[in-house]
């Protein structure tokens, strides 16, 4: 039985979760989602993805669904994430990452974990929240890292202790948004990121594979002023994109949004999407 019907010109589903898992299987069907919402509330919604990653997933189902013209990312009170001290002020850099202690938030292989956080005489590694035992069982040597239990420091304090925030993750993980990246950018840290985050984070970071982190750090060392400038660009982009103040402007733009049925960045071809939907409903 249908639920209460709403009177509105348009409705949106703010979409935080990717339809596809990392292995390509489908977790939910956006086309059926539209049908069910229309049945229950009387409006066929548009999808407003929280990131470029989610947009690429959803575009796989266009033109059967319509997306908002722009993404609807998470927001932060930027005043709670003040600038940290200037970066690259010492010959010894402090690099690191923070987040919950989940192995899916880390690269698959020991060599990539170690390469992503290359501790040496000129590079100190700090980690807030780390599946230390699991990484050590993989063969990762964490003895040179300063590892803190998650919650031992606030994310703000921890990030302000870094020069560079580094984030690479497992092949079986789809990073829908990347909150920790946004937090690092908001406090003005240089960010070295997994290339899969490029469509979401854009100018916020620099992108490379784990094996290339050491070379990128050396290039940053060679031109600290340029690195600081890029970090400031990333900070300003994060504040404009994710600050609470962005919400009113988003609502204003919604009034004239014509939506999108583009497939320009679609994750999979239409025939693949159809097969995935059939497989989902057979399960």
Coordinates of C-alpha atoms in Angstrom, one line a residue:
X1 CA 0.0 0.0 0.0
X2 CA 1.3 3.4 -0.9
X3 CA 2.3 5.8 1.8
X4 CA 1.6 9.5 2.2
X5 CA 2.0 11.5 -1.1
X6 CA 4.0 14.7 -1.0
X7 CA 3.3 17.9 -2.9
X8 CA 6.6 19.2 -4.3
X9 CA 8.1 20.0 -7.6
X10 CA 11.1 17.7 -7.1
X11 CA 12.7 15.3 -4.7
X12 CA 16.3 14.1 -4.3
X13 CA 17.9 11.0 -2.9
X14 CA 21.2 12.2 -1.3
X15 CA 23.3 9.1 -2.3
X16 CA 26.1 8.1 0.1
X17 CA 26.4 4.4 -0.9
X18 CA 27.8 3.1 -4.1
X19 CA 25.5 0.7 -6.1
X20 CA 28.4 -1.5 -7.1
X21 CA 30.8 -3.3 -4.8
X22 CA 34.5 -3.2 -5.7
X23 CA 34.2 -6.7 -7.3
X24 CA 31.6 -5.4 -9.7
X25 CA 28.6 -7.0 -8.1
X26 CA 25.5 -4.9 -7.6
X27 CA 24.4 -4.0 -4.1
X28 CA 21.2 -2.2 -4.9
X29 CA 19.3 -1.2 -8.0
X30 CA 18.8 2.6 -8.5
X31 CA 16.1 2.1 -11.1
X32 CA 14.0 0.0 -8.7
X33 CA 14.7 2.5 -5.9
X34 CA 13.1 5.3 -8.0
X35 CA 10.1 3.1 -8.6
X36 CA 9.6 2.2 -5.0
X37 CA 10.0 5.8 -3.8
X38 CA 7.5 7.0 -6.5
X39 CA 5.0 4.4 -5.3
X40 CA 5.4 5.4 -1.6
X41 CA 5.7 9.1 -1.7
X42 CA 4.3 10.1 -5.2
X43 CA 7.5 11.6 -6.5
X44 CA 10.2 10.1 -8.7
X45 CA 13.5 11.4 -7.2
X46 CA 16.7 12.5 -8.7
X47 CA 19.9 11.2 -7.3
X48 CA 22.3 13.7 -5.7
X49 CA 25.6 11.8 -5.3
X50 CA 28.0 12.8 -2.5
X51 CA 31.1 12.4 -4.7
X52 CA 32.4 11.8 -8.2
X53 CA 32.8 8.2 -7.4
X54 CA 29.1 7.7 -6.6
X55 CA 28.2 9.8 -9.7
X56 CA 30.2 7.4 -11.9
X57 CA 28.3 4.5 -10.4
X58 CA 24.9 6.1 -10.9
X59 CA 25.6 7.3 -14.4
X60 CA 25.7 3.6 -15.3
X61 CA 21.9 3.6 -15.0
X62 CA 21.2 6.8 -17.0
X63 CA 19.0 7.7 -18.8
X64 CA 16.6 5.5 -16.7
X65 CA 17.5 7.6 -13.7
X66 CA 18.3 11.4 -13.5
X67 CA 21.1 12.8 -11.4
X68 CA 21.4 16.3 -9.9
X69 CA 23.6 18.7 -11.9
X70 CA 26.1 18.9 -9.1
X71 CA 27.3 16.6 -6.3
X72 CA 26.0 17.0 -2.8
X73 CA 29.1 16.2 -0.6
X74 CA 29.2 16.1 3.2
X75 CA 29.7 19.4 5.0
X76 CA 31.9 20.6 7.9
X77 CA 32.0 23.5 10.2
X78 CA 35.2 24.9 8.8
X79 CA 35.8 26.9 12.0
X80 CA 36.3 23.6 13.9
X81 CA 39.1 22.7 11.5
X82 CA 41.6 25.7 11.8
X83 CA 44.8 25.9 9.8
X84 CA 47.6 23.9 11.2
X85 CA 51.2 25.3 11.4
X86 CA 53.0 25.9 8.2
X87 CA 54.2 22.7 6.5
X88 CA 57.6 21.8 5.2
X89 CA 59.4 23.9 7.7
X90 CA 61.9 21.2 8.7
X91 CA 64.2 18.9 6.8
X92 CA 62.4 16.0 8.5
X93 CA 58.9 15.6 7.3
X94 CA 56.0 14.1 9.2
X95 CA 53.6 12.1 7.1
X96 CA 50.7 9.9 8.1
X97 CA 47.0 9.1 8.0
X98 CA 44.1 8.6 10.3
X99 CA 40.9 6.6 10.4
X100 CA 39.2 3.6 11.9
X101 CA 41.4 0.5 12.2
X102 CA 40.0 -1.4 9.2
X103 CA 42.2 -3.4 6.9
X104 CA 40.0 -2.4 3.9
X105 CA 41.2 1.2 4.4
X106 CA 44.8 0.0 3.7
X107 CA 46.4 -1.4 0.6
X108 CA 46.1 -5.1 -0.1
X109 CA 49.8 -6.0 0.0
X110 CA 52.6 -5.4 2.5
X111 CA 54.9 -3.8 -0.1
X112 CA 52.2 -1.2 -1.0
X113 CA 51.4 -0.4 2.7
X114 CA 55.1 0.1 3.4
X115 CA 55.7 2.1 0.2
X116 CA 52.7 4.4 1.0
X117 CA 54.3 5.4 4.3
X118 CA 58.0 5.4 3.7
X119 CA 59.7 5.9 7.1
X120 CA 63.4 6.9 6.8
X121 CA 65.9 9.3 8.4
X122 CA 64.1 12.3 6.8
X123 CA 60.5 11.0 7.1
X124 CA 58.6 10.4 10.3
X125 CA 55.4 8.4 10.1
X126 CA 52.4 8.9 12.4
X127 CA 49.2 6.9 12.3
X128 CA 46.0 7.5 14.3
X129 CA 43.9 4.3 14.1
X130 CA 45.8 1.3 12.7
X131 CA 45.0 -2.5 12.3
X132 CA 48.6 -3.0 13.5
X133 CA 48.4 -6.8 14.2
X134 CA 46.8 -7.5 10.8
X135 CA 49.4 -5.4 9.0
X136 CA 52.2 -7.1 10.8
X137 CA 50.8 -10.5 9.9
X138 CA 50.9 -9.4 6.3
X139 CA 54.6 -8.6 6.7
X140 CA 54.5 -4.9 7.3
X141 CA 57.2 -3.5 9.6
X142 CA 55.5 -0.8 11.7
X143 CA 58.4 -0.5 14.2
X144 CA 59.4 2.9 12.9
X145 CA 55.9 4.3 12.9
X146 CA 54.3 6.3 15.7
X147 CA 51.0 4.5 16.0
X148 CA 48.2 5.9 18.2
X149 CA 44.9 4.2 19.1
X150 CA 42.0 5.9 17.4
X151 CA 40.7 8.5 19.8
X152 CA 44.1 9.1 21.5
X153 CA 44.2 12.5 19.8
X154 CA 41.5 14.5 18.1
X155 CA 41.7 14.3 14.3
X156 CA 42.3 18.1 14.3
X157 CA 45.3 17.8 16.6
X158 CA 46.7 14.8 14.9
X159 CA 46.4 16.3 11.4
X160 CA 48.1 19.5 12.5
X161 CA 51.1 17.4 13.5
X162 CA 51.6 16.3 9.9
X163 CA 53.2 17.9 6.8
X164 CA 51.6 15.4 4.4
X165 CA 48.5 13.3 4.7
X166 CA 48.7 10.0 2.7
X167 CA 45.8 7.8 1.9
X168 CA 45.8 4.6 -0.2
X169 CA 43.3 1.8 0.2
X170 CA 42.3 -1.8 -0.6
X171 CA 41.2 -3.0 -4.0
X172 CA 38.1 -4.5 -2.4
X173 CA 37.0 -1.1 -1.0
X174 CA 35.0 1.6 -2.7
X175 CA 35.7 5.0 -1.0
X176 CA 32.3 6.7 -1.4
X177 CA 33.5 10.1 -0.1
X178 CA 36.7 10.2 1.9
X179 CA 36.0 12.2 5.0
X180 CA 39.5 11.9 6.3
X181 CA 40.8 13.5 3.1
X182 CA 38.5 16.4 3.5
X183 CA 39.6 16.9 7.1
X184 CA 43.3 16.9 6.2
X185 CA 42.7 19.4 3.4
X186 CA 40.6 21.7 5.7
X187 CA 43.6 22.1 8.0
X188 CA 46.0 22.9 5.1
X189 CA 47.9 19.6 4.9
X190 CA 49.4 18.5 1.6
X191 CA 47.6 15.3 0.5
X192 CA 48.9 12.4 -1.4
X193 CA 46.0 10.2 -2.5
X194 CA 45.0 7.0 -4.2
X195 CA 44.3 7.8 -7.9
X196 CA 40.8 6.4 -7.5
X197 CA 40.0 9.5 -5.5
X198 CA 40.7 11.9 -8.3
X199 CA 37.1 12.3 -9.5
X200 CA 36.0 13.1 -5.9
X201 CA 38.8 15.2 -4.6
X202 CA 40.2 17.0 -7.6
X203 CA 42.5 19.9 -6.8
X204 CA 42.5 18.9 -3.1
X205 CA 45.4 16.5 -3.6
X206 CA 48.2 14.9 -5.6
X207 CA 47.7 11.4 -6.9
X208 CA 50.0 8.5 -7.2
X209 CA 50.4 4.8 -6.6
X210 CA 51.9 3.7 -3.3
X211 CA 55.2 2.8 -5.1
X212 CA 55.5 6.4 -6.2
X213 CA 55.0 8.1 -2.8
X214 CA 58.7 8.4 -2.0
X215 CA 59.5 10.0 -5.3
X216 CA 56.6 12.4 -4.9
X217 CA 57.7 13.3 -1.4
X218 CA 61.2 14.1 -2.7
X219 CA 59.7 16.4 -5.4
X220 CA 57.7 18.2 -2.7
X221 CA 60.9 18.6 -0.6
X222 CA 62.7 20.1 -3.6
X223 CA 60.0 22.8 -4.0
X224 CA 58.5 23.5 -0.5
X225 CA 57.0 26.8 -1.5
X226 CA 55.1 25.2 -4.4
X227 CA 54.0 22.4 -2.1
X228 CA 52.6 25.0 0.4
X229 CA 50.9 26.8 -2.4
X230 CA 49.2 23.7 -3.6
X231 CA 48.1 22.8 0.0
X232 CA 46.6 26.2 0.3
X233 CA 44.7 25.7 -3.0
X234 CA 43.4 22.4 -1.6
X235 CA 42.4 24.0 1.7
X236 CA 40.5 26.7 -0.1
X237 CA 38.8 24.2 -2.4
X238 CA 37.8 22.1 0.6
X239 CA 36.3 25.0 2.5
X240 CA 34.3 26.2 -0.5
X241 CA 33.1 22.7 -1.3
X242 CA 32.5 21.3 2.1
X243 CA 31.9 24.3 4.4
X244 CA 28.5 24.6 6.0
X245 CA 28.1 27.9 4.1
X246 CA 28.0 26.0 0.8
X247 CA 24.6 24.5 1.6
X248 CA 22.5 27.7 1.0
X249 CA 24.1 28.2 -2.4
X250 CA 23.5 24.5 -3.3
X251 CA 19.8 25.0 -2.5
X252 CA 19.7 28.1 -4.7
X253 CA 21.2 26.3 -7.6
X254 CA 18.8 23.4 -7.1
X255 CA 16.0 25.8 -8.1
X256 CA 17.3 26.0 -11.7
X257 CA 18.9 22.6 -11.9
X258 CA 17.8 20.7 -15.0
X259 CA 19.5 17.5 -13.9
X260 CA 21.6 15.2 -15.9
X261 CA 21.2 11.9 -17.7
X262 CA 24.8 12.0 -18.9
X263 CA 26.8 8.8 -19.1
X264 CA 30.1 10.5 -19.7
X265 CA 31.8 9.0 -16.7
X266 CA 29.7 5.9 -16.3
X267 CA 31.4 3.1 -14.4
X268 CA 30.0 0.3 -16.7
X269 CA 28.3 0.0 -20.1
X270 CA 24.5 -0.3 -20.3
X271 CA 24.6 -4.0 -21.2
X272 CA 26.8 -4.6 -18.1
X273 CA 24.4 -2.7 -15.9
X274 CA 21.4 -4.7 -17.2
X275 CA 23.2 -8.0 -16.4
X276 CA 24.1 -6.8 -12.9
X277 CA 20.5 -5.8 -12.2
X278 CA 19.2 -9.2 -13.4
X279 CA 21.8 -10.9 -11.3
X280 CA 20.8 -8.9 -8.2
X281 CA 17.1 -9.7 -8.5
X282 CA 17.9 -13.4 -9.0
X283 CA 19.9 -13.5 -5.7

